[in-house]
Amino acid sequence: MEIWINPACSKCRSALTLLDAEGAEYTVRRYLEDVPSEDEIREVLGRLGLEPWDITRTSDPLAKETGVRELPREETDAARGLWIAHLAAHPKLIQRPIITAEDGTAVVARSEEAVREALSRKG
């Protein structure tokens, strides 16, 4: 299990606290320092079953500043590619925390329930 975090994020810290309380084995990825590649973002999106705009922090001031809100939300490879490239270039816009579960899925773990869901997913 891997968790993508921003240490400054309270939801990330809460998720780590819960993982530790449950004795989970996991690897921490500080994704602002260890920026995921476009391929890694594509893989996580596949595991999440979401579109790139679904994991983009569009209300963040950086979203407006960088123009991500104006990108097309079309279920085409071209549109997805634009969003994914934008997330790779501006990782701060990636929703957090993201936990990759043992069964090959992933969750955006912004709630205790979502963290517990990831913990329950065994391979």
C-alpha angles and dihedrals in degrees: 000000000000128000123202109213146170105212090214091061116097093207089054091050090048091051091050091049091053093046089051092047089053092048092240121171110228145147121234119223115191092206095192089062099030096041115202117239122237088258091052091049090049090050093049091048089054090050091048094045089226139123119246092252088057091065097039120108094227093170092059112107088236089063091061093041094052096040097238091138090065095055114111116264095212125140092237130116090241094054093043089050092055092051093045092049089050092051091049090051093044107030091171085077093063112106112245150259103020118183122197107211129217093250093062096262129106139209136204094236103205093135136046088246092056092050090050090048090056090048091053094053105095124179 
